[in-house]
């Protein structure tokens, strides 16, 4: 491309990656494929390539079907290239998907998709630091489902998993976006309220939690009820 980001030439692989024909791309600008539609003069990576002769970074490319592809981009620029940009892209979508999967396995509970102990610990440490720094109150609640073992024995592990997943969804409905609900394991959950103005706020959430968990659960056509301790 030229210094303004206008395409001067593209190869077949780039056409295949973006879904555009060569003719279409030669009428387009780099900014039109940028996920944030940033012009070349405002793009820090392009400006770094001008200053240093080359730049390598990861980006999202907007394709013709409006989907995005993760790429590793390598830009070269200088007198050797006639004052033009030569950009090489490598599709890293599969690698990003694998990284995301590994991250979820490391930080989220497989059954409920809630943050696990590891992620909870990180958020709790951050919340404690924030509360101390800003002189705020926070609340942490330990929730244990009462007599869950008896129901689990009656309906089997698969039925018990259904109940746990349903309980997790109900608990999430009691939370604000800023709160964290975590499953420690078994029938044990932790609620982190990172900012409350008074103890009554925590009591209010506690009552919502207890009331929503008392509602009957349907497992294989049978109704089961369970309570909880906080």
mmCIF file of C-alpha atoms in Angstrom:
data_model
loop_
_atom_site.group_PDB
_atom_site.id
_atom_site.type_symbol
_atom_site.label_atom_id
_atom_site.label_comp_id
_atom_site.label_asym_id
_atom_site.label_seq_id
_atom_site.Cartn_x
_atom_site.Cartn_y
_atom_site.Cartn_z
ATOM 1 C CA UNK A 1 0.000 0.000 0.000
ATOM 2 C CA UNK A 2 1.013 3.624 -0.256
ATOM 3 C CA UNK A 3 1.594 5.878 2.762
ATOM 4 C CA UNK A 4 -2.112 6.738 2.883
ATOM 5 C CA UNK A 5 -3.011 3.061 3.223
ATOM 6 C CA UNK A 6 -4.413 2.620 -0.293
ATOM 7 C CA UNK A 7 -3.838 -0.895 -1.622
ATOM 8 C CA UNK A 8 -1.459 -1.085 -4.569
ATOM 9 C CA UNK A 9 -1.381 -4.853 -4.921
ATOM 10 C CA UNK A 10 -2.672 -7.948 -3.129
ATOM 11 C CA UNK A 11 -2.167 -11.669 -3.586
ATOM 12 C CA UNK A 12 -4.666 -14.506 -3.846
ATOM 13 C CA UNK A 13 -4.259 -15.541 -0.203
ATOM 14 C CA UNK A 14 -5.240 -12.082 1.021
ATOM 15 C CA UNK A 15 -8.316 -12.130 -1.212
ATOM 16 C CA UNK A 16 -9.254 -15.529 0.183
ATOM 17 C CA UNK A 17 -8.693 -14.338 3.749
ATOM 18 C CA UNK A 18 -10.854 -11.222 3.428
ATOM 19 C CA UNK A 19 -13.459 -12.475 0.964
ATOM 20 C CA UNK A 20 -12.865 -9.534 -1.381
ATOM 21 C CA UNK A 21 -11.756 -9.831 -4.993
ATOM 22 C CA UNK A 22 -8.458 -8.298 -6.089
ATOM 23 C CA UNK A 23 -10.362 -5.654 -8.059
ATOM 24 C CA UNK A 24 -12.383 -4.683 -4.977
ATOM 25 C CA UNK A 25 -9.332 -4.442 -2.732
ATOM 26 C CA UNK A 26 -7.435 -2.238 -5.174
ATOM 27 C CA UNK A 27 -10.232 0.296 -4.735
ATOM 28 C CA UNK A 28 -10.012 0.127 -0.950
ATOM 29 C CA UNK A 29 -7.914 1.433 1.942
ATOM 30 C CA UNK A 30 -6.334 -0.375 4.895
ATOM 31 C CA UNK A 31 -8.624 1.541 7.231
ATOM 32 C CA UNK A 32 -11.670 -0.178 5.703
ATOM 33 C CA UNK A 33 -10.358 -3.548 6.922
ATOM 34 C CA UNK A 34 -9.238 -2.270 10.307
ATOM 35 C CA UNK A 35 -11.498 -3.385 13.183
ATOM 36 C CA UNK A 36 -11.585 0.204 14.480
ATOM 37 C CA UNK A 37 -11.406 1.842 11.013
ATOM 38 C CA UNK A 38 -8.265 3.777 11.921
ATOM 39 C CA UNK A 39 -6.635 5.785 9.151
ATOM 40 C CA UNK A 40 -3.004 5.066 8.285
ATOM 41 C CA UNK A 41 -1.851 8.440 9.617
ATOM 42 C CA UNK A 42 -3.440 7.653 13.000
ATOM 43 C CA UNK A 43 -2.419 3.993 13.202
ATOM 44 C CA UNK A 44 0.452 3.677 15.742
ATOM 45 C CA UNK A 45 1.700 0.447 14.159
ATOM 46 C CA UNK A 46 1.970 1.979 10.709
ATOM 47 C CA UNK A 47 3.647 5.062 12.139
ATOM 48 C CA UNK A 48 6.082 2.789 14.014
ATOM 49 C CA UNK A 49 6.894 1.027 10.728
ATOM 50 C CA UNK A 50 7.647 4.400 9.141
ATOM 51 C CA UNK A 51 9.895 5.374 12.057
ATOM 52 C CA UNK A 52 11.672 2.039 12.514
ATOM 53 C CA UNK A 53 11.456 0.404 9.099
ATOM 54 C CA UNK A 54 9.324 -2.493 10.328
ATOM 55 C CA UNK A 55 6.640 -3.405 12.846
ATOM 56 C CA UNK A 56 5.020 -6.659 13.954
ATOM 57 C CA UNK A 57 1.727 -6.819 15.842
ATOM 58 C CA UNK A 58 -1.580 -8.650 16.174
ATOM 59 C CA UNK A 59 -4.812 -7.231 14.805
ATOM 60 C CA UNK A 60 -8.351 -7.993 13.699
ATOM 61 C CA UNK A 61 -9.173 -7.799 9.992
ATOM 62 C CA UNK A 62 -12.736 -6.989 8.978
ATOM 63 C CA UNK A 63 -13.808 -9.350 6.164
ATOM 64 C CA UNK A 64 -16.404 -8.829 3.465
ATOM 65 C CA UNK A 65 -18.982 -10.860 5.406
ATOM 66 C CA UNK A 66 -18.453 -8.468 8.387
ATOM 67 C CA UNK A 67 -16.740 -11.170 10.442
ATOM 68 C CA UNK A 68 -13.297 -10.587 11.913
ATOM 69 C CA UNK A 69 -10.144 -12.656 11.476
ATOM 70 C CA UNK A 70 -7.263 -12.544 13.954
ATOM 71 C CA UNK A 71 -3.959 -11.995 12.191
ATOM 72 C CA UNK A 72 -0.311 -11.456 12.977
ATOM 73 C CA UNK A 73 0.819 -8.556 10.811
ATOM 74 C CA UNK A 74 4.372 -7.719 9.773
ATOM 75 C CA UNK A 75 4.844 -4.328 8.065
ATOM 76 C CA UNK A 76 8.003 -3.268 6.248
ATOM 77 C CA UNK A 77 8.677 0.261 5.031
ATOM 78 C CA UNK A 78 11.608 2.272 3.697
ATOM 79 C CA UNK A 79 13.633 3.321 0.650
ATOM 80 C CA UNK A 80 14.256 -0.335 -0.165
ATOM 81 C CA UNK A 81 10.524 -0.664 -0.781
ATOM 82 C CA UNK A 82 10.143 2.525 -2.792
ATOM 83 C CA UNK A 83 8.397 4.384 -0.013
ATOM 84 C CA UNK A 84 5.615 1.793 0.107
ATOM 85 C CA UNK A 85 4.314 -0.557 2.767
ATOM 86 C CA UNK A 86 4.786 -4.284 2.315
ATOM 87 C CA UNK A 87 2.544 -6.087 4.739
ATOM 88 C CA UNK A 88 2.496 -9.837 5.410
ATOM 89 C CA UNK A 89 -0.390 -11.365 7.342
ATOM 90 C CA UNK A 90 -0.710 -14.728 9.033
ATOM 91 C CA UNK A 91 -4.108 -16.060 10.085
ATOM 92 C CA UNK A 92 -3.903 -16.864 13.826
ATOM 93 C CA UNK A 93 -7.637 -17.379 14.443
ATOM 94 C CA UNK A 94 -7.211 -21.029 15.436
ATOM 95 C CA UNK A 95 -4.385 -20.159 17.821
ATOM 96 C CA UNK A 96 -6.496 -17.445 19.453
ATOM 97 C CA UNK A 97 -9.404 -19.854 19.852
ATOM 98 C CA UNK A 98 -7.080 -22.372 21.509
ATOM 99 C CA UNK A 99 -5.687 -19.704 23.834
ATOM 100 C CA UNK A 100 -9.217 -18.641 24.787
ATOM 101 C CA UNK A 101 -10.190 -22.260 25.471
ATOM 102 C CA UNK A 102 -7.125 -22.780 27.676
ATOM 103 C CA UNK A 103 -7.884 -19.530 29.524
ATOM 104 C CA UNK A 104 -11.474 -20.610 30.214
ATOM 105 C CA UNK A 105 -10.378 -24.025 31.420
ATOM 106 C CA UNK A 106 -7.911 -22.365 33.793
ATOM 107 C CA UNK A 107 -10.271 -19.713 35.170
ATOM 108 C CA UNK A 108 -13.853 -20.991 34.857
ATOM 109 C CA UNK A 109 -15.808 -23.914 36.286
ATOM 110 C CA UNK A 110 -16.631 -26.471 33.586
ATOM 111 C CA UNK A 111 -20.170 -27.236 34.816
ATOM 112 C CA UNK A 112 -21.541 -23.760 35.571
ATOM 113 C CA UNK A 113 -19.129 -21.580 33.543
ATOM 114 C CA UNK A 114 -18.673 -19.458 36.670
ATOM 115 C CA UNK A 115 -15.289 -18.080 37.771
ATOM 116 C CA UNK A 116 -13.343 -20.713 39.693
ATOM 117 C CA UNK A 117 -11.279 -20.330 42.866
ATOM 118 C CA UNK A 118 -8.260 -19.032 40.927
ATOM 119 C CA UNK A 119 -10.154 -16.228 39.198
ATOM 120 C CA UNK A 120 -12.117 -15.419 42.364
ATOM 121 C CA UNK A 121 -8.866 -15.028 44.323
ATOM 122 C CA UNK A 122 -7.555 -12.566 41.736
ATOM 123 C CA UNK A 123 -10.774 -10.518 41.750
ATOM 124 C CA UNK A 124 -10.959 -10.560 45.544
ATOM 125 C CA UNK A 125 -7.402 -9.254 45.862
ATOM 126 C CA UNK A 126 -8.188 -6.476 43.390
ATOM 127 C CA UNK A 127 -11.438 -5.628 45.196
ATOM 128 C CA UNK A 128 -9.697 -5.495 48.582
ATOM 129 C CA UNK A 129 -7.009 -3.174 47.221
ATOM 130 C CA UNK A 130 -9.618 -0.946 45.549
ATOM 131 C CA UNK A 131 -11.769 -0.808 48.705
ATOM 132 C CA UNK A 132 -8.792 0.015 50.916
ATOM 133 C CA UNK A 133 -7.509 2.671 48.536
ATOM 134 C CA UNK A 134 -10.912 4.358 48.180
ATOM 135 C CA UNK A 135 -12.185 3.667 51.729
ATOM 136 C CA UNK A 136 -15.099 1.559 50.487
ATOM 137 C CA UNK A 137 -16.930 -1.442 51.921
ATOM 138 C CA UNK A 138 -17.191 -4.818 50.257
ATOM 139 C CA UNK A 139 -18.915 -8.085 51.145
ATOM 140 C CA UNK A 140 -18.046 -11.741 50.659
ATOM 141 C CA UNK A 141 -20.680 -14.448 51.087
ATOM 142 C CA UNK A 142 -20.148 -18.190 51.335
ATOM 143 C CA UNK A 143 -23.221 -20.084 50.050
ATOM 144 C CA UNK A 144 -23.763 -23.747 50.772
ATOM 145 C CA UNK A 145 -26.765 -25.691 49.444
ATOM 146 C CA UNK A 146 -28.514 -27.514 52.283
ATOM 147 C CA UNK A 147 -28.870 -31.317 52.079
ATOM 148 C CA UNK A 148 -27.669 -31.355 48.476
ATOM 149 C CA UNK A 149 -26.098 -34.780 49.004
ATOM 150 C CA UNK A 150 -29.515 -36.317 49.693
ATOM 151 C CA UNK A 151 -30.927 -34.961 46.417
ATOM 152 C CA UNK A 152 -27.781 -35.956 44.537
ATOM 153 C CA UNK A 153 -28.154 -39.517 45.852
ATOM 154 C CA UNK A 154 -31.834 -39.546 44.798
ATOM 155 C CA UNK A 155 -31.397 -38.227 41.261
ATOM 156 C CA UNK A 156 -27.830 -39.346 40.514
ATOM 157 C CA UNK A 157 -24.814 -37.252 39.607
ATOM 158 C CA UNK A 158 -26.300 -36.161 36.272
ATOM 159 C CA UNK A 159 -29.429 -34.885 38.008
ATOM 160 C CA UNK A 160 -27.285 -33.221 40.652
ATOM 161 C CA UNK A 161 -25.326 -31.418 37.932
ATOM 162 C CA UNK A 162 -28.609 -30.175 36.442
ATOM 163 C CA UNK A 163 -29.615 -28.745 39.816
ATOM 164 C CA UNK A 164 -26.214 -27.107 40.360
ATOM 165 C CA UNK A 165 -26.265 -25.504 36.913
ATOM 166 C CA UNK A 166 -29.801 -24.227 37.497
ATOM 167 C CA UNK A 167 -28.874 -22.884 40.936
ATOM 168 C CA UNK A 168 -25.881 -21.073 39.413
ATOM 169 C CA UNK A 169 -28.121 -19.372 36.843
ATOM 170 C CA UNK A 170 -30.528 -18.270 39.563
ATOM 171 C CA UNK A 171 -27.688 -16.881 41.641
ATOM 172 C CA UNK A 172 -26.389 -14.920 38.651
ATOM 173 C CA UNK A 173 -29.788 -13.219 38.381
ATOM 174 C CA UNK A 174 -29.271 -11.845 41.896
ATOM 175 C CA UNK A 175 -25.943 -10.234 41.003
ATOM 176 C CA UNK A 176 -24.956 -6.887 39.526
ATOM 177 C CA UNK A 177 -22.572 -6.784 36.568
ATOM 178 C CA UNK A 178 -19.804 -5.638 38.906
ATOM 179 C CA UNK A 179 -20.311 -8.547 41.340
ATOM 180 C CA UNK A 180 -18.577 -11.910 41.082
ATOM 181 C CA UNK A 181 -20.253 -15.264 41.597
ATOM 182 C CA UNK A 182 -17.843 -18.174 41.862
ATOM 183 C CA UNK A 183 -18.224 -21.916 42.329
ATOM 184 C CA UNK A 184 -15.628 -23.344 44.666
ATOM 185 C CA UNK A 185 -16.672 -26.914 43.972
ATOM 186 C CA UNK A 186 -19.464 -29.284 44.934
ATOM 187 C CA UNK A 187 -22.443 -27.257 46.179
ATOM 188 C CA UNK A 188 -20.350 -24.354 47.469
ATOM 189 C CA UNK A 189 -20.486 -20.873 45.940
ATOM 190 C CA UNK A 190 -18.896 -17.542 46.792
ATOM 191 C CA UNK A 191 -20.434 -14.120 46.122
ATOM 192 C CA UNK A 192 -18.183 -11.056 46.008
ATOM 193 C CA UNK A 193 -19.863 -7.656 46.229
ATOM 194 C CA UNK A 194 -16.921 -5.323 45.518
ATOM 195 C CA UNK A 195 -18.712 -2.141 46.571
ATOM 196 C CA UNK A 196 -21.565 -1.687 49.052
ATOM 197 C CA UNK A 197 -22.630 1.454 50.882
ATOM 198 C CA UNK A 198 -23.919 -0.348 53.980
ATOM 199 C CA UNK A 199 -24.389 -3.797 55.505
ATOM 200 C CA UNK A 200 -28.059 -3.656 54.505
ATOM 201 C CA UNK A 201 -26.993 -3.912 50.852
ATOM 202 C CA UNK A 202 -25.384 -7.290 51.540
ATOM 203 C CA UNK A 203 -28.415 -8.428 53.563
ATOM 204 C CA UNK A 204 -30.678 -7.478 50.647
ATOM 205 C CA UNK A 205 -28.632 -9.623 48.240
ATOM 206 C CA UNK A 206 -28.578 -12.449 50.787
ATOM 207 C CA UNK A 207 -32.373 -12.495 50.972
ATOM 208 C CA UNK A 208 -32.633 -12.515 47.168
ATOM 209 C CA UNK A 209 -30.232 -15.455 47.075
ATOM 210 C CA UNK A 210 -32.132 -17.464 49.692
ATOM 211 C CA UNK A 211 -35.523 -16.773 48.121
ATOM 212 C CA UNK A 212 -34.510 -17.651 44.565
ATOM 213 C CA UNK A 213 -32.800 -20.872 45.612
ATOM 214 C CA UNK A 214 -35.929 -22.037 47.468
ATOM 215 C CA UNK A 215 -37.974 -22.162 44.252
ATOM 216 C CA UNK A 216 -38.570 -25.788 43.110
ATOM 217 C CA UNK A 217 -36.280 -27.399 40.525
ATOM 218 C CA UNK A 218 -37.529 -29.692 37.780
ATOM 219 C CA UNK A 219 -35.251 -32.678 37.275
ATOM 220 C CA UNK A 220 -36.384 -35.413 34.876
ATOM 221 C CA UNK A 221 -40.023 -34.443 35.349
ATOM 222 C CA UNK A 222 -39.820 -34.455 39.152
ATOM 223 C CA UNK A 223 -39.959 -31.385 41.397
ATOM 224 C CA UNK A 224 -37.264 -30.939 44.046
ATOM 225 C CA UNK A 225 -36.783 -28.148 46.550
ATOM 226 C CA UNK A 226 -33.605 -27.091 48.290
ATOM 227 C CA UNK A 227 -32.571 -24.340 50.677
ATOM 228 C CA UNK A 228 -29.237 -22.702 51.308
ATOM 229 C CA UNK A 229 -27.087 -21.319 54.102
ATOM 230 C CA UNK A 230 -25.164 -18.056 53.785
#
